[in-house]
Amino acid sequence: MTTINRRTMLKGTAATAAGLTVASKASKTFAAPAVIQSGPTKIVYWGSFADSLGVAEKQLCDNFNAAQTDVELEYQYQGTYEETAQKLTAAVAARQTPDVSLVSDVWWFKFYLNNVLAPLNDLIAANNIDTTDYVDSLFNEGVRNGESYWIPMARSTPLFYFNKELYTEVGLPDGPETWDDLVAVTDQLVTKDGDTITRSAFAHPNSASYVAWLFQPVVWQNLGAYSDADFNIQINQEGAVKAGNFYRDSVVNGWATTPDDPESDFVNGYTASLMASTGSLAGILAESPFEVGTAFLPQAEAFGCCTGGAGLAILADKSAEQQAAAFQFVSWATAPEQTAWWSENTGYMPVRKSAVDGMTDFFAENPNFKTAVDQLPQTQAQDAARVFIPNGDQIIGKGLERITVNQEEVQPVFDDVAQTLEEEAEPVLEALAALG
Amino acid sequence: MQGSTSLTLQNSVSTDQALPVGTSRRKRPPVSEWLLFLLFIAPNFILFGVFSYWPMIQTAYLSGVRWDMISPTKRWVGLDNYRYLWNDDTFRQVLVNSFWFAIGAVGGSLVLGLAIALLLNQKLRFRDFARAAVFMPTLLSGAAIGIVWVYIFDPRYGILAGFLKVLSVNSPSWLGDPTWALPAVIIVYIWKNVGLATVIFLAGLQGIPRDLYEAATVDGAGRLSKFRNVTLPMLSPIMFFVVVTSILSSFQAFDIINVMTRGGPVDATNILVYYIYQQGFVAFNAGRAGAASMVLFVIMLAITLIQLRFSERKVHYG
């Protein structure tokens, strides 16, 4: 009999452990081809929607798996747009990327600049997808130098939501046409308990809730811009500053508030109106105990409204087979039928022109959804400063918080913001120059 | 099976000892001994190396580059990132916030922890239950606590607003108002961490010899005098330990802030670790995040060194 002492046992354990590691590695290598050869192609999808939107997103994925047998899609929720972008960045470094991911308006560009996103033109051609059926402005936002990098899926625009009962009382049953119309009735809409506003006429979100996205159209309405297409920053110039002063005055004059969650304030009757994404439409309608009205954004000097939201991108580091499978999901999820389903269940814009035809009955029953679709042709893509400069959204958003929450003077704040944006634009300009 | 194994083991150990001292004892340890030595230290060494030292070296390197965490090239910029922090108004505010957060969180845990410990050191009914209740928040996840407290603080629907209403005070917008947000976060932090301080103080209180109190009583000391002249001095090494560990952990508070305020409104609750996260994983400025991490490292190192110096002097105390 061999005697075992602690040392030999430790050595033995180490050896066994090492052996097991080697063995497990080997078995993986041997097992892999079998999986690839038979059965559906497995792909992983990273999504970003929570609550009722998340339920719809999950349902969309389940429907895809039920509709065909070639591809098996695994849905993985990753958090907000920002968190998804963070995880995708980490995933690229770790080479553990999903096959297809939701990328938001403000984050896709960073991945494009670093060649993370697969060009889609060949896949589009191979699958005979009629790209002219996509709403042009939405589709073209994903195109650089003639090549498509993401397909619009959950695209939204800002929309003006108002409490119909309150607005009818003040003589604006269809909502305000201009901001002046709104300002004129704020005295009647606001209720106070001493100095505390118990109901505001309007509510601004904070930077985490994309105030910079909702402020974008107000800047345009005042004939300003965040920047031009060549990254020349204009946020500290006349139009944008005027818009900023309008926001500041709204708080200083006591008719607008800056709650943590404007949408819940709205459905609970603590504010009479707000701007929010069309993607919030289904949720707001479901939760409001009162009748909700929707309208085009109010005008100032002009009308202005931007697009937003997210689309689907395929990762460049995947095999052709994986990419083809991923594209199958992308084209299926944005096909007219699914577009209509997704739109009706969330409030996101139908990204296919032909989808709108099939939604006539739905619009008749839900006129509020129609408002957003009617407004869509008048919308435009956002300024480069917010969507192409990394973190541009949060940089502008923090400036707006300083104006609305801290009530600081607009010009110096926007000068700060402009300086930061200019600094942050430098690496983007370098990367663009490198791409040629 | 098990029984026989352990038997064999014991036998072998005694056999080993009984063996006559052979050739190996007198020479230098053979290679196999060294291998064994490495085997023993390897788990710790590899873990620390991979998860502590290597990241630290990497961070120091990253603090000298400009990198968006995704592009293949990192450009060396020397001290630019430190220069950026030096000139950044936000970073200055972050340091001030971190300072106040530490003062509030540590001061609060210290005073409250000691008060609760004194209370629970007496003979009370349900004392064990009370001790468990005080300690429990320490065990909970900071993220979950944050979510619950967001509801508690809500100026309209929150339970705290309800209490304040009874006192006919209007609830401030705790998390939406820059003046109240930091105190609100500190309150939650204290609530979560006071249990740990309490337990340590309790242990300290129970370690104070009874005869000191008896002697004080004989000398005619009152309760307050006993507290000032016996309890506090005897507790001072413990108190020092609590202060230092609380400062270190308060500088690393992240979960509560991320869940409750995301550093806002307007950076009112943005403290050092959250700033590092924002620079690194929101704005993707690995270099600035690295530089801020080095600043944090230096602060922590300084606190630890002070602790070492101080506790060396106090080592024979009590």
PDB file of C-alpha atoms in Angstrom, chain B residues 177-290:
ATOM      1  CA  ASP B 177     -32.553  69.427  -5.338  1.00  0.00           C
ATOM      2  CA  PRO B 178     -28.763  69.915  -5.360  1.00  0.00           C
ATOM      3  CA  THR B 179     -28.754  71.126  -1.745  1.00  0.00           C
ATOM      4  CA  TRP B 180     -30.569  68.058  -0.399  1.00  0.00           C
ATOM      5  CA  ALA B 181     -29.254  65.292  -2.619  1.00  0.00           C
ATOM      6  CA  LEU B 182     -25.898  64.820  -0.876  1.00  0.00           C
ATOM      7  CA  PRO B 183     -27.407  64.777   2.649  1.00  0.00           C
ATOM      8  CA  ALA B 184     -30.001  62.303   1.385  1.00  0.00           C
ATOM      9  CA  VAL B 185     -27.364  59.966   0.018  1.00  0.00           C
ATOM     10  CA  ILE B 186     -25.341  60.305   3.231  1.00  0.00           C
ATOM     11  CA  ILE B 187     -28.390  59.358   5.293  1.00  0.00           C
ATOM     12  CA  VAL B 188     -28.842  56.187   3.277  1.00  0.00           C
ATOM     13  CA  TYR B 189     -25.139  55.392   3.503  1.00  0.00           C
ATOM     14  CA  ILE B 190     -25.183  55.786   7.292  1.00  0.00           C
ATOM     15  CA  TRP B 191     -28.321  53.667   7.569  1.00  0.00           C
ATOM     16  CA  LYS B 192     -26.622  50.904   5.637  1.00  0.00           C
ATOM     17  CA  ASN B 193     -23.266  51.051   7.416  1.00  0.00           C
ATOM     18  CA  VAL B 194     -24.030  52.037  10.991  1.00  0.00           C
ATOM     19  CA  GLY B 195     -24.580  48.375  11.905  1.00  0.00           C
ATOM     20  CA  LEU B 196     -20.974  47.508  11.276  1.00  0.00           C
ATOM     21  CA  ALA B 197     -19.712  50.364  13.444  1.00  0.00           C
ATOM     22  CA  THR B 198     -22.187  49.345  16.141  1.00  0.00           C
ATOM     23  CA  VAL B 199     -20.959  45.775  16.224  1.00  0.00           C
ATOM     24  CA  ILE B 200     -17.329  46.834  16.455  1.00  0.00           C
ATOM     25  CA  PHE B 201     -18.133  49.330  19.219  1.00  0.00           C
ATOM     26  CA  LEU B 202     -20.122  46.676  21.058  1.00  0.00           C
ATOM     27  CA  ALA B 203     -17.153  44.344  20.983  1.00  0.00           C
ATOM     28  CA  GLY B 204     -14.976  47.199  22.216  1.00  0.00           C
ATOM     29  CA  LEU B 205     -17.359  48.075  25.040  1.00  0.00           C
ATOM     30  CA  GLN B 206     -17.443  44.493  26.189  1.00  0.00           C
ATOM     31  CA  GLY B 207     -13.671  44.405  26.235  1.00  0.00           C
ATOM     32  CA  ILE B 208     -13.432  47.201  28.813  1.00  0.00           C
ATOM     33  CA  PRO B 209     -12.603  45.625  32.161  1.00  0.00           C
ATOM     34  CA  ARG B 210     -15.415  45.928  34.716  1.00  0.00           C
ATOM     35  CA  ASP B 211     -13.039  46.846  37.515  1.00  0.00           C
ATOM     36  CA  LEU B 212     -12.281  50.175  35.855  1.00  0.00           C
ATOM     37  CA  TYR B 213     -15.927  51.128  36.208  1.00  0.00           C
ATOM     38  CA  GLU B 214     -15.982  49.802  39.761  1.00  0.00           C
ATOM     39  CA  ALA B 215     -12.927  51.872  40.613  1.00  0.00           C
ATOM     40  CA  ALA B 216     -14.582  54.915  39.040  1.00  0.00           C
ATOM     41  CA  THR B 217     -17.713  54.296  41.073  1.00  0.00           C
ATOM     42  CA  VAL B 218     -15.650  54.069  44.235  1.00  0.00           C
ATOM     43  CA  ASP B 219     -14.072  57.392  43.301  1.00  0.00           C
ATOM     44  CA  GLY B 220     -17.562  58.819  43.075  1.00  0.00           C
ATOM     45  CA  ALA B 221     -17.777  59.257  39.284  1.00  0.00           C
ATOM     46  CA  GLY B 222     -21.181  59.816  37.740  1.00  0.00           C
ATOM     47  CA  ARG B 223     -22.432  58.267  34.505  1.00  0.00           C
ATOM     48  CA  LEU B 224     -21.203  61.076  32.320  1.00  0.00           C
ATOM     49  CA  SER B 225     -17.868  61.200  34.031  1.00  0.00           C
ATOM     50  CA  LYS B 226     -17.472  57.425  33.648  1.00  0.00           C
ATOM     51  CA  PHE B 227     -18.273  57.731  29.967  1.00  0.00           C
ATOM     52  CA  ARG B 228     -15.769  60.544  29.511  1.00  0.00           C
ATOM     53  CA  ASN B 229     -12.973  59.164  31.634  1.00  0.00           C
ATOM     54  CA  VAL B 230     -13.310  55.409  31.224  1.00  0.00           C
ATOM     55  CA  THR B 231     -15.373  54.454  28.183  1.00  0.00           C
ATOM     56  CA  LEU B 232     -14.065  56.961  25.654  1.00  0.00           C
ATOM     57  CA  PRO B 233     -10.331  56.538  26.399  1.00  0.00           C
ATOM     58  CA  MET B 234     -10.659  52.770  26.500  1.00  0.00           C
ATOM     59  CA  LEU B 235     -12.555  52.824  23.211  1.00  0.00           C
ATOM     60  CA  SER B 236     -10.203  55.201  21.435  1.00  0.00           C
ATOM     61  CA  PRO B 237      -8.170  52.551  19.579  1.00  0.00           C
ATOM     62  CA  ILE B 238     -11.432  50.967  18.391  1.00  0.00           C
ATOM     63  CA  MET B 239     -12.789  54.344  17.448  1.00  0.00           C
ATOM     64  CA  PHE B 240      -9.689  55.074  15.459  1.00  0.00           C
ATOM     65  CA  PHE B 241     -10.050  51.787  13.625  1.00  0.00           C
ATOM     66  CA  VAL B 242     -13.698  52.560  12.816  1.00  0.00           C
ATOM     67  CA  VAL B 243     -12.827  56.037  11.566  1.00  0.00           C
ATOM     68  CA  VAL B 244     -10.138  54.820   9.225  1.00  0.00           C
ATOM     69  CA  THR B 245     -12.071  51.900   7.789  1.00  0.00           C
ATOM     70  CA  SER B 246     -15.164  54.092   7.383  1.00  0.00           C
ATOM     71  CA  ILE B 247     -13.207  56.755   5.555  1.00  0.00           C
ATOM     72  CA  LEU B 248     -11.725  54.163   3.233  1.00  0.00           C
ATOM     73  CA  SER B 249     -15.077  52.585   2.460  1.00  0.00           C
ATOM     74  CA  SER B 250     -16.928  55.893   2.157  1.00  0.00           C
ATOM     75  CA  PHE B 251     -14.481  56.960  -0.533  1.00  0.00           C
ATOM     76  CA  GLN B 252     -15.484  53.889  -2.457  1.00  0.00           C
ATOM     77  CA  ALA B 253     -19.247  54.303  -2.206  1.00  0.00           C
ATOM     78  CA  PHE B 254     -20.768  53.639  -5.592  1.00  0.00           C
ATOM     79  CA  ASP B 255     -23.851  51.423  -5.585  1.00  0.00           C
ATOM     80  CA  ILE B 256     -26.165  53.716  -3.618  1.00  0.00           C
ATOM     81  CA  ILE B 257     -25.161  56.746  -5.681  1.00  0.00           C
ATOM     82  CA  ASN B 258     -25.483  54.997  -9.003  1.00  0.00           C
ATOM     83  CA  VAL B 259     -28.956  53.773  -8.159  1.00  0.00           C
ATOM     84  CA  MET B 260     -30.295  56.863  -6.416  1.00  0.00           C
ATOM     85  CA  THR B 261     -28.888  59.908  -8.192  1.00  0.00           C
ATOM     86  CA  ARG B 262     -26.351  58.928 -10.848  1.00  0.00           C
ATOM     87  CA  GLY B 263     -24.144  61.620  -9.416  1.00  0.00           C
ATOM     88  CA  GLY B 264     -26.743  64.316 -10.065  1.00  0.00           C
ATOM     89  CA  PRO B 265     -28.483  66.658  -9.927  1.00  0.00           C
ATOM     90  CA  VAL B 266     -25.785  68.769 -11.553  1.00  0.00           C
ATOM     91  CA  ASP B 267     -22.982  66.696  -9.965  1.00  0.00           C
ATOM     92  CA  ALA B 268     -24.255  67.381  -6.437  1.00  0.00           C
ATOM     93  CA  THR B 269     -23.659  63.741  -5.435  1.00  0.00           C
ATOM     94  CA  ASN B 270     -20.816  63.019  -7.806  1.00  0.00           C
ATOM     95  CA  ILE B 271     -18.017  61.568  -5.669  1.00  0.00           C
ATOM     96  CA  LEU B 272     -14.652  60.223  -6.681  1.00  0.00           C
ATOM     97  CA  VAL B 273     -15.489  56.622  -7.531  1.00  0.00           C
ATOM     98  CA  TYR B 274     -18.592  57.658  -9.429  1.00  0.00           C
ATOM     99  CA  TYR B 275     -16.589  60.239 -11.349  1.00  0.00           C
ATOM    100  CA  ILE B 276     -14.114  57.531 -12.319  1.00  0.00           C
ATOM    101  CA  TYR B 277     -16.979  55.388 -13.527  1.00  0.00           C
ATOM    102  CA  GLN B 278     -18.442  58.295 -15.513  1.00  0.00           C
ATOM    103  CA  GLN B 279     -15.147  59.150 -17.164  1.00  0.00           C
ATOM    104  CA  GLY B 280     -14.333  55.516 -17.834  1.00  0.00           C
ATOM    105  CA  PHE B 281     -17.567  53.819 -18.719  1.00  0.00           C
ATOM    106  CA  VAL B 282     -19.955  56.606 -19.688  1.00  0.00           C
ATOM    107  CA  ALA B 283     -17.667  59.034 -21.495  1.00  0.00           C
ATOM    108  CA  PHE B 284     -15.103  56.309 -22.383  1.00  0.00           C
ATOM    109  CA  ASN B 285     -12.096  58.395 -21.395  1.00  0.00           C
ATOM    110  CA  ALA B 286      -9.907  55.618 -20.053  1.00  0.00           C
ATOM    111  CA  GLY B 287      -7.011  58.017 -19.508  1.00  0.00           C
ATOM    112  CA  ARG B 288      -8.910  60.487 -17.360  1.00  0.00           C
ATOM    113  CA  ALA B 289     -10.525  57.668 -15.430  1.00  0.00           C
ATOM    114  CA  GLY B 290      -7.059  56.228 -14.865  1.00  0.00           C
TER     115      GLY B 290
END
